[in-house]
């Protein structure tokens, strides 16, 4: 019988492994962002609070990573919204969507635009949007995303390529 979420939360080894794995993901995610005021530990703590504190349910490691990726996306978007509310205005500049986390510092509107486009993609191709969440927001590699989604690496590559092209089209036509 598979362990339940509550069993996993009572297992100190699971908690240590899960926390360490999420912190490594957050470090990788933020390292790609360059200069950023958010620290990996802060991002993981907020993610963990959202998953455990709000009594989110997951069945296994795969689902936990998926939920963590979504929570990290939400946290980064919320921070961008707060900054955007403080700095409304003018000098919008179109940038490559892959630098959205870094751009959130200076142009939080860009991350909000990416989030809206990703939400539209999720409505049309949820599996493709999930790859973006895992690889872009959670910082997983293609191999790790394939493992988390229980699909082949080539499937993740195809979804990643399609989703990036779709998002590029959406972001350049708005």
PDB file of C-alpha atoms in Angstrom:
ATOM      1  CA  UNK A   1       0.000   0.000   0.000  1.00  0.00           C
ATOM      2  CA  UNK A   2       1.346   3.433  -0.939  1.00  0.00           C
ATOM      3  CA  UNK A   3       1.986   5.849   1.914  1.00  0.00           C
ATOM      4  CA  UNK A   4      -0.516   8.649   2.330  1.00  0.00           C
ATOM      5  CA  UNK A   5       0.374  12.332   2.415  1.00  0.00           C
ATOM      6  CA  UNK A   6       0.020  12.292   6.191  1.00  0.00           C
ATOM      7  CA  UNK A   7       2.357   9.292   6.423  1.00  0.00           C
ATOM      8  CA  UNK A   8       4.887  11.170   4.284  1.00  0.00           C
ATOM      9  CA  UNK A   9       4.611  14.244   6.517  1.00  0.00           C
ATOM     10  CA  UNK A  10       5.287  12.134   9.608  1.00  0.00           C
ATOM     11  CA  UNK A  11       8.410  10.615   8.041  1.00  0.00           C
ATOM     12  CA  UNK A  12      11.358  12.880   8.974  1.00  0.00           C
ATOM     13  CA  UNK A  13      13.509  11.366   6.217  1.00  0.00           C
ATOM     14  CA  UNK A  14      10.866  12.175   3.613  1.00  0.00           C
ATOM     15  CA  UNK A  15      10.540  15.718   4.925  1.00  0.00           C
ATOM     16  CA  UNK A  16      14.308  16.246   4.818  1.00  0.00           C
ATOM     17  CA  UNK A  17      14.594  14.835   1.297  1.00  0.00           C
ATOM     18  CA  UNK A  18      11.605  16.797   0.015  1.00  0.00           C
ATOM     19  CA  UNK A  19      12.819  20.063   1.549  1.00  0.00           C
ATOM     20  CA  UNK A  20      16.377  19.563   0.239  1.00  0.00           C
ATOM     21  CA  UNK A  21      15.099  18.691  -3.223  1.00  0.00           C
ATOM     22  CA  UNK A  22      12.840  21.738  -3.358  1.00  0.00           C
ATOM     23  CA  UNK A  23      15.667  23.982  -2.113  1.00  0.00           C
ATOM     24  CA  UNK A  24      17.951  22.654  -4.847  1.00  0.00           C
ATOM     25  CA  UNK A  25      15.217  23.362  -7.414  1.00  0.00           C
ATOM     26  CA  UNK A  26      14.727  26.869  -6.051  1.00  0.00           C
ATOM     27  CA  UNK A  27      18.476  27.556  -6.099  1.00  0.00           C
ATOM     28  CA  UNK A  28      18.702  26.454  -9.718  1.00  0.00           C
ATOM     29  CA  UNK A  29      15.628  28.487 -10.643  1.00  0.00           C
ATOM     30  CA  UNK A  30      16.943  31.637  -8.996  1.00  0.00           C
ATOM     31  CA  UNK A  31      20.504  31.129 -10.276  1.00  0.00           C
ATOM     32  CA  UNK A  32      19.177  31.417 -13.825  1.00  0.00           C
ATOM     33  CA  UNK A  33      17.498  34.662 -12.870  1.00  0.00           C
ATOM     34  CA  UNK A  34      20.697  36.539 -12.055  1.00  0.00           C
ATOM     35  CA  UNK A  35      20.217  39.408  -9.623  1.00  0.00           C
ATOM     36  CA  UNK A  36      17.151  38.686  -7.538  1.00  0.00           C
ATOM     37  CA  UNK A  37      16.079  39.758  -4.059  1.00  0.00           C
ATOM     38  CA  UNK A  38      14.358  36.447  -3.370  1.00  0.00           C
ATOM     39  CA  UNK A  39      16.548  33.791  -1.741  1.00  0.00           C
ATOM     40  CA  UNK A  40      16.141  30.069  -2.463  1.00  0.00           C
ATOM     41  CA  UNK A  41      15.361  29.292   1.172  1.00  0.00           C
ATOM     42  CA  UNK A  42      12.684  31.990   1.207  1.00  0.00           C
ATOM     43  CA  UNK A  43      11.120  30.602  -1.967  1.00  0.00           C
ATOM     44  CA  UNK A  44      11.148  27.037  -0.599  1.00  0.00           C
ATOM     45  CA  UNK A  45       9.753  28.089   2.770  1.00  0.00           C
ATOM     46  CA  UNK A  46       6.890  29.923   1.112  1.00  0.00           C
ATOM     47  CA  UNK A  47       6.317  26.961  -1.223  1.00  0.00           C
ATOM     48  CA  UNK A  48       6.343  24.505   1.684  1.00  0.00           C
ATOM     49  CA  UNK A  49       3.893  26.658   3.660  1.00  0.00           C
ATOM     50  CA  UNK A  50       1.539  26.673   0.704  1.00  0.00           C
ATOM     51  CA  UNK A  51       1.734  22.924   0.302  1.00  0.00           C
ATOM     52  CA  UNK A  52       1.584  21.851   3.925  1.00  0.00           C
ATOM     53  CA  UNK A  53       0.074  24.875   5.660  1.00  0.00           C
ATOM     54  CA  UNK A  54      -2.913  24.982   3.356  1.00  0.00           C
ATOM     55  CA  UNK A  55      -3.333  21.237   3.688  1.00  0.00           C
ATOM     56  CA  UNK A  56      -2.647  20.559  -0.008  1.00  0.00           C
ATOM     57  CA  UNK A  57      -2.880  16.885  -0.878  1.00  0.00           C
ATOM     58  CA  UNK A  58      -0.447  14.880  -2.979  1.00  0.00           C
ATOM     59  CA  UNK A  59      -0.176  11.197  -3.673  1.00  0.00           C
ATOM     60  CA  UNK A  60       3.544  10.804  -4.366  1.00  0.00           C
ATOM     61  CA  UNK A  61       6.823  12.568  -5.133  1.00  0.00           C
ATOM     62  CA  UNK A  62       5.730  13.297  -8.706  1.00  0.00           C
ATOM     63  CA  UNK A  63       2.623  15.118  -7.606  1.00  0.00           C
ATOM     64  CA  UNK A  64       4.540  16.925  -4.849  1.00  0.00           C
ATOM     65  CA  UNK A  65       7.067  18.260  -7.398  1.00  0.00           C
ATOM     66  CA  UNK A  66       4.247  19.279  -9.691  1.00  0.00           C
ATOM     67  CA  UNK A  67       2.484  21.162  -6.892  1.00  0.00           C
ATOM     68  CA  UNK A  68       5.786  22.733  -5.832  1.00  0.00           C
ATOM     69  CA  UNK A  69       6.421  23.965  -9.381  1.00  0.00           C
ATOM     70  CA  UNK A  70       2.998  25.556  -9.519  1.00  0.00           C
ATOM     71  CA  UNK A  71       3.441  27.110  -6.077  1.00  0.00           C
ATOM     72  CA  UNK A  72       6.829  28.575  -7.069  1.00  0.00           C
ATOM     73  CA  UNK A  73       5.246  30.024 -10.204  1.00  0.00           C
ATOM     74  CA  UNK A  74       2.451  31.570  -8.137  1.00  0.00           C
ATOM     75  CA  UNK A  75       4.907  33.039  -5.621  1.00  0.00           C
ATOM     76  CA  UNK A  76       7.043  34.643  -8.329  1.00  0.00           C
ATOM     77  CA  UNK A  77       3.960  36.011 -10.088  1.00  0.00           C
ATOM     78  CA  UNK A  78       2.550  37.424  -6.841  1.00  0.00           C
ATOM     79  CA  UNK A  79       5.864  39.155  -6.110  1.00  0.00           C
ATOM     80  CA  UNK A  80       5.823  40.618  -9.606  1.00  0.00           C
ATOM     81  CA  UNK A  81       2.261  41.850  -9.106  1.00  0.00           C
ATOM     82  CA  UNK A  82       3.220  43.550  -5.848  1.00  0.00           C
ATOM     83  CA  UNK A  83       6.165  45.249  -7.539  1.00  0.00           C
ATOM     84  CA  UNK A  84       3.958  46.177 -10.480  1.00  0.00           C
ATOM     85  CA  UNK A  85       1.427  47.768  -8.189  1.00  0.00           C
ATOM     86  CA  UNK A  86       4.240  49.865  -6.746  1.00  0.00           C
ATOM     87  CA  UNK A  87       5.743  50.811 -10.118  1.00  0.00           C
ATOM     88  CA  UNK A  88       2.907  51.323 -12.568  1.00  0.00           C
ATOM     89  CA  UNK A  89       3.853  52.878 -15.767  1.00  0.00           C
ATOM     90  CA  UNK A  90       5.662  53.287 -18.750  1.00  0.00           C
ATOM     91  CA  UNK A  91       8.779  51.924 -20.194  1.00  0.00           C
ATOM     92  CA  UNK A  92       7.560  48.505 -21.279  1.00  0.00           C
ATOM     93  CA  UNK A  93      10.078  46.554 -23.234  1.00  0.00           C
ATOM     94  CA  UNK A  94       9.522  43.206 -24.960  1.00  0.00           C
ATOM     95  CA  UNK A  95      11.980  40.599 -23.706  1.00  0.00           C
ATOM     96  CA  UNK A  96      12.663  36.936 -24.229  1.00  0.00           C
ATOM     97  CA  UNK A  97      10.216  34.994 -22.063  1.00  0.00           C
ATOM     98  CA  UNK A  98      12.981  32.771 -20.679  1.00  0.00           C
ATOM     99  CA  UNK A  99      14.305  35.694 -18.650  1.00  0.00           C
ATOM    100  CA  UNK A 100      10.968  36.364 -16.965  1.00  0.00           C
ATOM    101  CA  UNK A 101      12.178  35.835 -13.406  1.00  0.00           C
ATOM    102  CA  UNK A 102      14.961  38.388 -13.811  1.00  0.00           C
ATOM    103  CA  UNK A 103      12.639  40.770 -15.602  1.00  0.00           C
ATOM    104  CA  UNK A 104      10.196  40.517 -12.685  1.00  0.00           C
ATOM    105  CA  UNK A 105      12.585  42.668 -10.682  1.00  0.00           C
ATOM    106  CA  UNK A 106      12.646  45.536 -13.150  1.00  0.00           C
ATOM    107  CA  UNK A 107       9.493  44.953 -15.224  1.00  0.00           C
ATOM    108  CA  UNK A 108       7.033  42.812 -13.264  1.00  0.00           C
ATOM    109  CA  UNK A 109       4.441  43.409 -15.984  1.00  0.00           C
ATOM    110  CA  UNK A 110       6.384  41.026 -18.250  1.00  0.00           C
ATOM    111  CA  UNK A 111       6.051  38.139 -15.784  1.00  0.00           C
ATOM    112  CA  UNK A 112       2.354  38.881 -15.420  1.00  0.00           C
ATOM    113  CA  UNK A 113       2.015  38.761 -19.217  1.00  0.00           C
ATOM    114  CA  UNK A 114       3.854  35.420 -19.243  1.00  0.00           C
ATOM    115  CA  UNK A 115       1.595  34.094 -16.485  1.00  0.00           C
ATOM    116  CA  UNK A 116      -1.538  35.074 -18.423  1.00  0.00           C
ATOM    117  CA  UNK A 117      -0.188  33.415 -21.581  1.00  0.00           C
ATOM    118  CA  UNK A 118       0.747  30.293 -19.621  1.00  0.00           C
ATOM    119  CA  UNK A 119      -2.761  30.142 -18.184  1.00  0.00           C
ATOM    120  CA  UNK A 120      -4.176  30.254 -21.725  1.00  0.00           C
ATOM    121  CA  UNK A 121      -1.775  27.491 -22.770  1.00  0.00           C
ATOM    122  CA  UNK A 122      -2.910  25.438 -19.774  1.00  0.00           C
ATOM    123  CA  UNK A 123      -6.509  25.649 -20.989  1.00  0.00           C
ATOM    124  CA  UNK A 124      -5.523  24.315 -24.416  1.00  0.00           C
ATOM    125  CA  UNK A 125      -2.651  21.954 -23.572  1.00  0.00           C
ATOM    126  CA  UNK A 126      -2.315  21.332 -19.849  1.00  0.00           C
ATOM    127  CA  UNK A 127       0.468  18.762 -20.295  1.00  0.00           C
ATOM    128  CA  UNK A 128       2.572  21.298 -22.201  1.00  0.00           C
ATOM    129  CA  UNK A 129       1.970  23.986 -19.567  1.00  0.00           C
ATOM    130  CA  UNK A 130       2.994  21.514 -16.855  1.00  0.00           C
ATOM    131  CA  UNK A 131       6.372  21.041 -18.606  1.00  0.00           C
ATOM    132  CA  UNK A 132       6.888  24.819 -18.564  1.00  0.00           C
ATOM    133  CA  UNK A 133       5.998  25.000 -14.873  1.00  0.00           C
ATOM    134  CA  UNK A 134       8.406  22.215 -13.969  1.00  0.00           C
ATOM    135  CA  UNK A 135      11.308  23.316 -16.150  1.00  0.00           C
ATOM    136  CA  UNK A 136      10.963  27.085 -16.027  1.00  0.00           C
ATOM    137  CA  UNK A 137       9.442  27.843 -12.652  1.00  0.00           C
ATOM    138  CA  UNK A 138      10.658  24.839 -10.634  1.00  0.00           C
ATOM    139  CA  UNK A 139      13.980  24.679 -12.517  1.00  0.00           C
ATOM    140  CA  UNK A 140      13.911  20.966 -13.303  1.00  0.00           C
ATOM    141  CA  UNK A 141      16.008  19.646 -16.159  1.00  0.00           C
ATOM    142  CA  UNK A 142      14.297  17.853 -19.048  1.00  0.00           C
ATOM    143  CA  UNK A 143      15.284  14.504 -17.541  1.00  0.00           C
ATOM    144  CA  UNK A 144      13.897  15.452 -14.137  1.00  0.00           C
ATOM    145  CA  UNK A 145      10.671  16.762 -15.650  1.00  0.00           C
ATOM    146  CA  UNK A 146      10.278  13.534 -17.634  1.00  0.00           C
ATOM    147  CA  UNK A 147      10.761  11.530 -14.466  1.00  0.00           C
ATOM    148  CA  UNK A 148       8.325  13.704 -12.496  1.00  0.00           C
ATOM    149  CA  UNK A 149       5.685  13.486 -15.227  1.00  0.00           C
ATOM    150  CA  UNK A 150       6.391   9.809 -15.863  1.00  0.00           C
ATOM    151  CA  UNK A 151       6.912  10.352 -19.596  1.00  0.00           C
ATOM    152  CA  UNK A 152       9.922   9.943 -21.844  1.00  0.00           C
ATOM    153  CA  UNK A 153      12.543  12.686 -22.151  1.00  0.00           C
ATOM    154  CA  UNK A 154      11.702  12.999 -25.855  1.00  0.00           C
ATOM    155  CA  UNK A 155       8.055  13.689 -24.932  1.00  0.00           C
ATOM    156  CA  UNK A 156       9.202  16.436 -22.564  1.00  0.00           C
ATOM    157  CA  UNK A 157      11.448  17.855 -25.320  1.00  0.00           C
ATOM    158  CA  UNK A 158       8.543  17.959 -27.783  1.00  0.00           C
ATOM    159  CA  UNK A 159       6.223  19.579 -25.249  1.00  0.00           C
ATOM    160  CA  UNK A 160       8.928  22.072 -24.226  1.00  0.00           C
ATOM    161  CA  UNK A 161       9.592  23.030 -27.866  1.00  0.00           C
ATOM    162  CA  UNK A 162       5.902  23.388 -28.668  1.00  0.00           C
ATOM    163  CA  UNK A 163       5.111  25.339 -25.489  1.00  0.00           C
ATOM    164  CA  UNK A 164       8.021  27.748 -25.991  1.00  0.00           C
ATOM    165  CA  UNK A 165       6.969  28.412 -29.591  1.00  0.00           C
ATOM    166  CA  UNK A 166       3.331  28.846 -28.548  1.00  0.00           C
ATOM    167  CA  UNK A 167       4.265  31.229 -25.747  1.00  0.00           C
ATOM    168  CA  UNK A 168       6.613  33.169 -28.010  1.00  0.00           C
ATOM    169  CA  UNK A 169       3.798  33.682 -30.500  1.00  0.00           C
ATOM    170  CA  UNK A 170       1.424  34.742 -27.730  1.00  0.00           C
ATOM    171  CA  UNK A 171       3.915  37.137 -26.177  1.00  0.00           C
ATOM    172  CA  UNK A 172       4.935  38.798 -29.432  1.00  0.00           C
ATOM    173  CA  UNK A 173       1.386  39.292 -30.752  1.00  0.00           C
ATOM    174  CA  UNK A 174      -0.084  40.919 -27.627  1.00  0.00           C
TER     175      UNK A 174
END
